XYZ file of C-alpha atoms in Angstrom:
575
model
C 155.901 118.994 218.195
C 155.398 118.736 214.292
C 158.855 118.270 212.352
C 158.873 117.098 208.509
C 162.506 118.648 209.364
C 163.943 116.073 211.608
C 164.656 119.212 213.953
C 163.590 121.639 216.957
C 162.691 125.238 216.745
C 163.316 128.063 220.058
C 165.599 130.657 220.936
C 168.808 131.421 223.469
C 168.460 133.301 226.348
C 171.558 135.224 227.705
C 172.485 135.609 231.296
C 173.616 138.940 232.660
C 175.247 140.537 233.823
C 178.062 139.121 232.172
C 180.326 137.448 234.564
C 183.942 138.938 235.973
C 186.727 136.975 235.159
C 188.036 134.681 237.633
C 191.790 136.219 237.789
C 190.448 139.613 238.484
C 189.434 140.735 241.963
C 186.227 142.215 242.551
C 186.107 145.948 242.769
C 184.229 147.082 246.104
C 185.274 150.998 245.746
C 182.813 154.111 243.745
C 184.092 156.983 241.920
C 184.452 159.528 244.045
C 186.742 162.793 243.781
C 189.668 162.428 242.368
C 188.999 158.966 241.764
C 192.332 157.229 239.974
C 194.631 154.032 239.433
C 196.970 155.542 237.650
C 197.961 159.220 237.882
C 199.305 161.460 235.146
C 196.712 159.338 232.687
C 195.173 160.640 229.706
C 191.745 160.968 231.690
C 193.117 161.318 235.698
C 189.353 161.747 237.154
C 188.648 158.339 235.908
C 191.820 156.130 236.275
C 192.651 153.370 234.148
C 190.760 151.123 235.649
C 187.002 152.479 235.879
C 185.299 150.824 232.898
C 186.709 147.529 233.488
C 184.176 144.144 233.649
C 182.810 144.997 237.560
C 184.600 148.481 237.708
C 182.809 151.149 238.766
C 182.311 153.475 235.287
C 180.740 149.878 234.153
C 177.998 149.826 237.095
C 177.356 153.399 237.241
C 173.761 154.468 236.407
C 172.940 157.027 233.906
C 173.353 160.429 235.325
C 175.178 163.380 234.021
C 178.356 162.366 235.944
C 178.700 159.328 233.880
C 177.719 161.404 230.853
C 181.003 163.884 231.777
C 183.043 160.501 232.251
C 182.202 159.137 229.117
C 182.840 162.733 227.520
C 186.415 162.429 229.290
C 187.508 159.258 227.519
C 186.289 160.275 223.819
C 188.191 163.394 224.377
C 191.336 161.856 225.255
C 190.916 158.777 222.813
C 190.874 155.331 223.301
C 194.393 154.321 222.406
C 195.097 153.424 226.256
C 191.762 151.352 227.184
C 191.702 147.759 226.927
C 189.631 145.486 225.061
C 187.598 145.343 228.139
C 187.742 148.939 229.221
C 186.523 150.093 225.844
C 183.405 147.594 225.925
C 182.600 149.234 229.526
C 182.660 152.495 227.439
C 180.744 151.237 224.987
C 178.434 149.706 227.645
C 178.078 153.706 229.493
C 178.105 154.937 226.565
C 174.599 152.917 226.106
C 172.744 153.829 229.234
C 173.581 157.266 229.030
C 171.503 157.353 225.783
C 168.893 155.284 226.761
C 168.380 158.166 230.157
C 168.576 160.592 227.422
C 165.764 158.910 225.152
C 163.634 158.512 228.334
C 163.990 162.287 228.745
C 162.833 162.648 225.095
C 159.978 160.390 225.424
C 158.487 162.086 228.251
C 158.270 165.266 227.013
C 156.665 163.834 223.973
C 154.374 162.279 225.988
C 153.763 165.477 228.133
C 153.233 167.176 225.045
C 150.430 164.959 223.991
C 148.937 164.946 226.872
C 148.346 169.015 227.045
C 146.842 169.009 223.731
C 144.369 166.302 225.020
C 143.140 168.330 227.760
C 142.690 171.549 225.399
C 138.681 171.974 224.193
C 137.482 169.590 221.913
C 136.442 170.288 218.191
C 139.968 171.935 217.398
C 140.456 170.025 214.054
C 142.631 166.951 214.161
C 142.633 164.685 217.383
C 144.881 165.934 220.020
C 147.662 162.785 219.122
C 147.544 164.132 215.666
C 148.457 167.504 216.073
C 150.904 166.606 218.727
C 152.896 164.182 216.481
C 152.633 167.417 214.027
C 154.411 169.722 216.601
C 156.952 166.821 217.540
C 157.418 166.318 213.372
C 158.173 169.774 212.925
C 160.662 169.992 216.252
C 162.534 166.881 215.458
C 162.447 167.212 211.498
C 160.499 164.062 211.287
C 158.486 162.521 208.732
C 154.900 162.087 209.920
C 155.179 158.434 210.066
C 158.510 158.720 212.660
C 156.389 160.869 214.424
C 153.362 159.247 215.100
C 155.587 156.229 216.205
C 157.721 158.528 218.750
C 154.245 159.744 219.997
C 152.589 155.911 220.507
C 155.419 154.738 222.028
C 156.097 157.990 224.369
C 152.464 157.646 225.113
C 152.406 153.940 225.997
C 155.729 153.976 228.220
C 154.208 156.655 229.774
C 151.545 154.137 230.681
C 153.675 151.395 232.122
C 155.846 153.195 234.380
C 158.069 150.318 235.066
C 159.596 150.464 231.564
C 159.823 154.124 231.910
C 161.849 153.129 234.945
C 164.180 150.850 233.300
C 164.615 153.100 230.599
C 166.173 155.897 232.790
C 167.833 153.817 234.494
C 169.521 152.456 231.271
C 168.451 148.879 231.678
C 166.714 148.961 228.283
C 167.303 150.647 225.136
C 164.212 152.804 223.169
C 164.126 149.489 220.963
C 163.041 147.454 223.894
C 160.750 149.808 225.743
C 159.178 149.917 221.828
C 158.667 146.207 222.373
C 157.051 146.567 225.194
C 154.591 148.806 224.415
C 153.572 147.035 221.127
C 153.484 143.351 222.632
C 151.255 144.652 225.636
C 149.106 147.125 223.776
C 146.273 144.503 223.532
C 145.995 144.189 227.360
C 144.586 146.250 229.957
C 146.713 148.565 232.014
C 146.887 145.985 234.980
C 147.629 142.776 233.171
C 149.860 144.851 230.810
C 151.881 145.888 233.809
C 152.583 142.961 235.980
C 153.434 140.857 232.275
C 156.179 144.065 231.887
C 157.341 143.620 235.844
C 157.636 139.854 235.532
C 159.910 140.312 232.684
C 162.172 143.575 233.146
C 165.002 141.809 235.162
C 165.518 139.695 231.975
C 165.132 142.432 229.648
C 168.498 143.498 229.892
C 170.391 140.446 228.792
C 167.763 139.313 226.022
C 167.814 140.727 222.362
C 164.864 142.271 220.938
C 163.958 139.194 219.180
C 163.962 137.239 222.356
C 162.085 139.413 224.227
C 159.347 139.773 221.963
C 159.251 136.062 222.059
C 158.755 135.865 225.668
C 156.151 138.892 226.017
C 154.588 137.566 223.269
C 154.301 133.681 224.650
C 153.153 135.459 227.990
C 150.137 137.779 226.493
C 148.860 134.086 224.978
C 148.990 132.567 228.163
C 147.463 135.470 229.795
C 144.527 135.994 227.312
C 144.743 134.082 224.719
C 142.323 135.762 222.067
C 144.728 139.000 222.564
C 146.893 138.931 219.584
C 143.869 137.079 217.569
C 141.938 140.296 218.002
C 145.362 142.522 217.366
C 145.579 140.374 214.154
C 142.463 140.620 213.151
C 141.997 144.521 213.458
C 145.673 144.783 211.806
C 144.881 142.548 209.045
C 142.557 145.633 208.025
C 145.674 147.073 206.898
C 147.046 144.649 204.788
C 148.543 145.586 201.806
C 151.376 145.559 199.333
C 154.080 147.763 199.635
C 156.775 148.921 197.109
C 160.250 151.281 197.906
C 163.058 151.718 196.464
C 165.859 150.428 198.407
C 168.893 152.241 199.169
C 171.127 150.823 196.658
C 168.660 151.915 193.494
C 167.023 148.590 193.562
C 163.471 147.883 194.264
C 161.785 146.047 197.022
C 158.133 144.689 197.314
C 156.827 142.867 200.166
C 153.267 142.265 201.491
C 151.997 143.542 205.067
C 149.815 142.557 208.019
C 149.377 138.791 206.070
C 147.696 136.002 208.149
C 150.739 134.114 209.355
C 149.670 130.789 208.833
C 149.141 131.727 204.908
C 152.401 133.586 204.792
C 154.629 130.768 206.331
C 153.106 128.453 203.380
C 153.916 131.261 200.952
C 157.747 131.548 202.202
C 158.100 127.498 202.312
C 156.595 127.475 198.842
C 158.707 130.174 197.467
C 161.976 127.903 199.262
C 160.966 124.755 197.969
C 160.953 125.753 194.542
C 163.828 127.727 194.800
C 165.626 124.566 196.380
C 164.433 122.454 193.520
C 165.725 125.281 190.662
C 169.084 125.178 192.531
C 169.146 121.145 192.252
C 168.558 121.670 188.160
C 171.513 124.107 188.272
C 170.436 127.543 188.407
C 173.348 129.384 189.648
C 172.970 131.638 192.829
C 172.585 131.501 196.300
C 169.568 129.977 197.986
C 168.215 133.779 198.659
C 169.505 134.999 195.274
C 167.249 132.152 193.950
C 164.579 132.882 196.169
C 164.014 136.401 194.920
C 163.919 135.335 191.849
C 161.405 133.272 192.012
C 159.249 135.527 194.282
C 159.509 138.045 191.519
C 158.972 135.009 188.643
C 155.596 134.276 190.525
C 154.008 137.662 190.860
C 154.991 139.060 187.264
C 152.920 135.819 186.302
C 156.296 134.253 184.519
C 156.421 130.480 185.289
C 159.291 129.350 187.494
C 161.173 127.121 185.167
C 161.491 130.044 182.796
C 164.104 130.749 184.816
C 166.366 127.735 184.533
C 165.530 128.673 180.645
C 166.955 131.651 180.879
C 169.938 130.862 182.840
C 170.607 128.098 180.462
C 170.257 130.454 177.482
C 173.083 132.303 179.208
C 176.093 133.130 177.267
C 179.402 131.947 178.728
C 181.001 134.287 180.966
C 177.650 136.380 181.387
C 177.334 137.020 184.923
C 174.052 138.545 185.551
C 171.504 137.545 187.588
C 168.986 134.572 186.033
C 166.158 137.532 185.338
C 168.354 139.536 183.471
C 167.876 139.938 180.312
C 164.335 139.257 180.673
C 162.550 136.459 178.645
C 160.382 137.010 175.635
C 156.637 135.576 175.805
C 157.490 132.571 173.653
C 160.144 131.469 175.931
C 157.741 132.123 178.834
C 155.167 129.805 177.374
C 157.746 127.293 176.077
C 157.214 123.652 178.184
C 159.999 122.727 180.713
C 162.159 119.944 179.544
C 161.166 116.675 179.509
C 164.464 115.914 181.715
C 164.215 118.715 183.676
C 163.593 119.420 187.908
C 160.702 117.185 189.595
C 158.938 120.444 191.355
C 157.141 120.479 194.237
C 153.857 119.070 194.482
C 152.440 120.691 197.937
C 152.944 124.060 199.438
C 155.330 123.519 201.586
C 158.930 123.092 202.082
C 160.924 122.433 205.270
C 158.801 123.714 208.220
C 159.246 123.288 212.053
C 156.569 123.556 214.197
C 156.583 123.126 218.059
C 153.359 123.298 219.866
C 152.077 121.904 223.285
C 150.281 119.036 223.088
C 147.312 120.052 224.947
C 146.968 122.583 221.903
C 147.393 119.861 219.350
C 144.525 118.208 220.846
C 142.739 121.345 221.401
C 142.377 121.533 224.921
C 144.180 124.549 225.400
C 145.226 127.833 223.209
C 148.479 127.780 224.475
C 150.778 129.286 222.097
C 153.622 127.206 219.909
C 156.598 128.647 217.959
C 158.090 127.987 214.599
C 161.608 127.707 213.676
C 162.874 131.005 212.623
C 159.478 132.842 213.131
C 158.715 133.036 216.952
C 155.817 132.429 219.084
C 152.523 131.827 216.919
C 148.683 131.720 218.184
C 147.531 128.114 218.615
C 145.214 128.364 216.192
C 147.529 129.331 213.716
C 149.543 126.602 214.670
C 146.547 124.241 214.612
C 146.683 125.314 210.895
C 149.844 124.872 209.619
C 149.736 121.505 212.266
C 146.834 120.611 209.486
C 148.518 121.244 206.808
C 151.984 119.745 208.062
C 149.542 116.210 208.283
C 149.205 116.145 204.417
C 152.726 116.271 203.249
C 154.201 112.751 202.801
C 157.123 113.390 204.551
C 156.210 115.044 207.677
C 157.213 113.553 211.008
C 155.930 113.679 214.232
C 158.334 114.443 217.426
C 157.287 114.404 221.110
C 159.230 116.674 223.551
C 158.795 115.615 227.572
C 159.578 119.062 229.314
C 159.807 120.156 232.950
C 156.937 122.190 234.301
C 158.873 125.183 232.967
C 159.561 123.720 229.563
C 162.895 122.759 229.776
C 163.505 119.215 227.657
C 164.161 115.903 229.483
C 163.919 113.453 226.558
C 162.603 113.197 222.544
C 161.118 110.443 220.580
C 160.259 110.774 217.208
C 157.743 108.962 214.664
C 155.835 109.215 211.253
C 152.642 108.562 213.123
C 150.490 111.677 214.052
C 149.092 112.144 217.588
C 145.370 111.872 217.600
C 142.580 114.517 217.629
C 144.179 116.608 214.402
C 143.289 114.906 210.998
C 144.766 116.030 207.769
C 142.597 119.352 206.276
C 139.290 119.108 206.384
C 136.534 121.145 204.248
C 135.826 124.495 205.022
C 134.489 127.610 204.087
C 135.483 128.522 200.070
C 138.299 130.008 199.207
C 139.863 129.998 202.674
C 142.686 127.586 201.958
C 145.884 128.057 200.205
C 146.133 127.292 196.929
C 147.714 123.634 196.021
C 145.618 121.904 199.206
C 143.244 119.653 196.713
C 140.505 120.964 195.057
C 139.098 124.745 195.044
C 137.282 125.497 197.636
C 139.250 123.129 200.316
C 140.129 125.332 203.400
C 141.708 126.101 206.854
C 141.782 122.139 208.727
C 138.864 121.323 210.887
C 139.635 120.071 214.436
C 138.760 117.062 215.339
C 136.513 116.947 218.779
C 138.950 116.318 221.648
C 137.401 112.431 222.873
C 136.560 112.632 226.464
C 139.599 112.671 229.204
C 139.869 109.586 231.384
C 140.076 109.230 235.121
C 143.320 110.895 235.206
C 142.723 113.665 232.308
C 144.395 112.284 229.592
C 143.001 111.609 226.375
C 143.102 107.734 225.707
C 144.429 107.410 222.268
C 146.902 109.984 222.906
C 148.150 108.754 226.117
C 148.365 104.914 224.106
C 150.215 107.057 221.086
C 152.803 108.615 223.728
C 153.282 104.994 225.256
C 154.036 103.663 222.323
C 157.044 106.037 221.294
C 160.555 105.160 221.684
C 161.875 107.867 224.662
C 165.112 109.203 224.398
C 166.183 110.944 227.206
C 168.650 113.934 227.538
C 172.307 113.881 229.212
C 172.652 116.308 232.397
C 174.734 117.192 234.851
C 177.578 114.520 234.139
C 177.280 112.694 231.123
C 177.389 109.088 230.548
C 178.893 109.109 226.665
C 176.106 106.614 226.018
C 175.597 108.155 222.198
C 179.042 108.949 221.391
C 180.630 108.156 218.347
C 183.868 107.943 217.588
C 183.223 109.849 214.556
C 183.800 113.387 213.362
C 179.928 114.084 212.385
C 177.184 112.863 214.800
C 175.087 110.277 213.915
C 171.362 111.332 212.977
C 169.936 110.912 216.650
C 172.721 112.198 218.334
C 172.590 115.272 215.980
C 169.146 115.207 216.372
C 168.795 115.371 220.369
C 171.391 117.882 220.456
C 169.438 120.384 218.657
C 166.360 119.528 220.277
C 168.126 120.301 223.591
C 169.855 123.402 222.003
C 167.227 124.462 219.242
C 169.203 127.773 218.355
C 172.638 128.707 217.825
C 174.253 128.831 221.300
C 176.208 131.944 221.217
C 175.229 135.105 222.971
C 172.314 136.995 221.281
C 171.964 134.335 218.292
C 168.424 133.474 217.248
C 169.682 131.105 214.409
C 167.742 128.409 214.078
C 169.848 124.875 215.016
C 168.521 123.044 211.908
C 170.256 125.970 209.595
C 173.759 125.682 211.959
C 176.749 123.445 212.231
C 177.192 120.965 214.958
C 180.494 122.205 216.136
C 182.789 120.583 218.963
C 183.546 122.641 222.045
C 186.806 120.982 222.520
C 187.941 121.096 218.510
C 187.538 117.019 217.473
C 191.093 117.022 215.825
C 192.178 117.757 219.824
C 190.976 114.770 221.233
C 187.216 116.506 222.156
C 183.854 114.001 221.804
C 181.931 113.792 219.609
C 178.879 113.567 222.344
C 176.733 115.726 223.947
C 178.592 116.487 226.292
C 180.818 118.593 223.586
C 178.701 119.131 221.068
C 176.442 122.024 220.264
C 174.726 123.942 217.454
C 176.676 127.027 216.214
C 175.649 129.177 213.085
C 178.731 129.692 210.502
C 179.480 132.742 211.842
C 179.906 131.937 215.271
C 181.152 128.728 214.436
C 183.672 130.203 212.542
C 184.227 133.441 215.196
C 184.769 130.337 217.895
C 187.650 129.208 215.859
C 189.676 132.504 216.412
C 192.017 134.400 218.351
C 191.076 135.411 221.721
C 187.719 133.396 221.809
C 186.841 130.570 224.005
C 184.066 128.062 224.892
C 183.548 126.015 227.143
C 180.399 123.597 228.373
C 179.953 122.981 232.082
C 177.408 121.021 231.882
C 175.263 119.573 228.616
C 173.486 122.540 226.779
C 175.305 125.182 228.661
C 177.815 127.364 227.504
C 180.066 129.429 228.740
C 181.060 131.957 225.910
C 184.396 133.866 226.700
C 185.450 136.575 223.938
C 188.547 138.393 223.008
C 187.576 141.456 225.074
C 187.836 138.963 228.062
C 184.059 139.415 229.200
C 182.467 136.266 229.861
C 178.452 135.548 228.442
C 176.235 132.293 229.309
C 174.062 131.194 227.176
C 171.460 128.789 228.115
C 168.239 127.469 225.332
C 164.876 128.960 225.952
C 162.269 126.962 227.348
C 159.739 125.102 225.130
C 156.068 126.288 224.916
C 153.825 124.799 227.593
């Protein structure tokens, strides 16, 4: 793992079905006839009680009797449901439209298919002048349509999504994710990828399940999103649109992602550094600003000009009004903000270290981004070895990536020098002189009798092993002290590396370290209480109705207002 951060990157994974609380008894019964708890109700058929955590309205498949249900309740109003009956409707409510988008998708897809098997030499391909019948049907632009039609088409093609989706499992958004992450694969490896991960589907985000079908295409065939890249990056282009508040909005797309990551920590770390010399604005207000500076060729200090030219009480954004050319070209201050030297702000990058060393493609993540192609990471890894700060952190996993201890150090592993000379014009700009480009790999040196690389197994014997509480905890890195200290705030979001609430991707370096017992109650400061939370769950866990608790280290047990009850526990690490 690479870290000029001090920090771990990853996701949360959610269990589910969410779990019934413990004061409530199970409910064995179905709805049949007459079905009630409480006669004389504002919806009899149902009862009270259908839609409750475990009740049978919040089991029921999709079908056109839990479509009438559903009907039953909105008619009558939701004055007299519970917090947890009206998340069971909300829940039905859910499935019933996911049955009803499978129903839409297949005729799409049925559609498309008949205009395939009509004669050839008709004009447009068949897809196109299906999507043009499904346009004019659904009053679609052509764009919506032609996405309706690929993903219709490819659901068609794995039929266990298609499955899932009647059956209200999944949402249209994650059979969509399906159908792109597996589009590079053949039909059979395409389908037992989709099979091995469809019981998770439900409790996962979209985010998080691209994450996982993406890591698993890498491992599968590892040149598969390479070659999707590649053919994409045919495409690439800048777009402009006007957003829906009058503004504009520019943004490039199908960029290589190595490049882009440096653009977007470049664009950060000069941001960071304007906001240190007092340019007023959030970190993103800042960061726009400077995006913009950059490609209308303006120089970014010209904006701490600017702002400084301000007149007192004028509120408008830095850019506004715009500078004349002499103040463009006039030199920053002698006094002014040290700016940054390299390309690169705060990046974390965790990669196997098999792929470090180049022995395998396995795939690595960063912080905030997702799963990335090992040579991409191999890249930014390159990169990440020229920048002064940049430390080096060593994860020991289980087989299935989850972490067992951490050591850190400002030594790099072997076999992965800092960026070597390559072909002109390939690196980004600030790396040393023109023509400097992507980092060349150094030869893997040959494995020993047991497989391992000598200098890196000597470099992994020589770093300091911390290893992770479990199961009980021994309290052998508390503090007595409100914040952690910088290991124990360190280990805790490498063993947590996103925010631990249900659903939240936020990376654990960008959240608080919050106490699950509140530290002003007598809670530890320890791992054993501790955990990363993003402000606005941190802040949500500090409110009426919700409560936390954690069994064991890095598992939580979220309980919310509605009284439903989510675990969360971290992702594994790539392998």
């Amino acid at each position: 793992m690479v870290d000029n951060s001090g920090n771990a990157g990853g996701t949360s994974w959610l269990d589910f079905p969410p779990a019934r609380p413990a004061d409530e008894a199970a409910v064995h019964e179905v709805v049949g006839a007459g079905f009630t708890h409480a006669a004389g109700g504002p919806y009899p058929q149902l009862g009270a009680r259908g839609f409750e955590a475990g009740g049978p309205a919040d089991l029921m498949a999709p079908c056109s009797v839990l479509a009438e249900l559903t009907g039953q309740v909105l008619e009558a109003g939701f004055g007299q449901l519970s917090d947890d009956e009206l998340v069971g409707v909300l829940r039905a409510g859910r499935r019933v439209v996911s049955w009803q988008q499978a129903v839409e998708l297949a005729a799409v897809a049925e559609l498309t298919a008949r205009r395939a098997a009509e004669p050839a030499n008709q004009g447009p391909q068949p897809a196109e002048r299906a999507s043009a019948e499904v346009a004019a049907a659904l009053t679609l632009t052509s764009r919506s349509a032609d996405m309706l039609s690929d993903i219709a088409v490819g659901v068609r093609r794995l039929a266990e999504v298609d499955t899932a989706l009647r059956r209200g499992e999944i949402d249209i958004s994650k059979a969509s994710v399906f159908v792109e992450e597996l589009a590079g694969l053949d039909w059979l490896h395409a389908s037992v990828i989709a099979c091995q991960h469809l019981l998770a589907a439900p409790g996962l985000t979209t985010g998080q399940l691209r994450q996982l079908l993406r890591r698993a295409v890498l491992s599968v065939d590892p040149d598969a999103v390479r070659r999707r890249q590649q053919k994409a990056r045919q495409e690439a282009r800048v777009e402009t649109w006007s957003e829906g508040s009058g503004n504009g909005a520019i943004a490039g797309r199908e960029l290589p992602p190595a490049r882009t990551l440096v653009a977007d920590r470049h664009v950060r770390a000069l941001a960071q550094a304007l906001q240190r010399a007092g340019l007023p604005g959030t970190l993103d207000q800042v960061c726009a600003d400077v995006f913009l500076a950059l490609l209308s060729g303006e120089s970014p200090e010209s904006l701490l000009i600017v702002a400084q030219q301000r007149q007192p009480g004028d509120d408008s954004v830095p850019h506004a009004p715009q500078p004349d050319e002499a103040t463009l070209r006039q030199p920053a201050p002698a006094d002014g903000p040290t700016w940054p030297r390299g390309p690169l702000g705060t990046v974390h990058l965790t990669m196997p270290l098999s792929a470090w060393l180049g022995i395998t493609n396995n795939p690595g993540e960063v912080a905030g981004r997702g799963v990335l192609d090992a040579w991409s990471c191999r890249e930014i890894a390159g990169w990440l070895v020229g920048q002064p700060d940049t430390r080096y952190c060593l994860t020991v996993t289980t087989p299935d990536g989850h972490p067992l201890g951490h050591a850190c150090t400002r030594t790099p592993p072997p076999g992965l020098g800092p960026p070597g000379l390559g072909p002109p014009g390939l690196g980004p700009p600030g790396l040393g002189p023109p023509g400097l480009g992507p980092p060349v790999q150094a030869p893997p040196e040959s494995p020993g009798p047991g497989g391992a690389i000598p200098s890196a197994d000597a470099w992994i014997k020589g770093l300091a092993m911390n290893w992770l509480e479990s199961g009980s905890c021994s309290h052998a890195r508390e503090t007595t002290n409100y914040v952690p200290g910088r290991l124990l705030g360190h280990l805790i979001k490498v063993r947590n590396p996103t925010c631990t609430a249900p659903g939240c991707r936020r990376p654990a370096q960008q959240s608080d370290i919050d106490h699950v017992v509140p530290y002003d109650r007598g809670g530890r400061t320890c791992e054993c209480n501790c955990h990363p939370a993003c402000r606005r769950h941190h802040r949500c866990k500090g409110s009426a109705g919700w409560r936390l608790n954690m069994p064991e280290p890095g598992i939580l047990v979220w309980r919310l207002p509605h009284g439903r009850t989510y675990v969360t526990r971290a992702q594994p690490y790539p392998v």
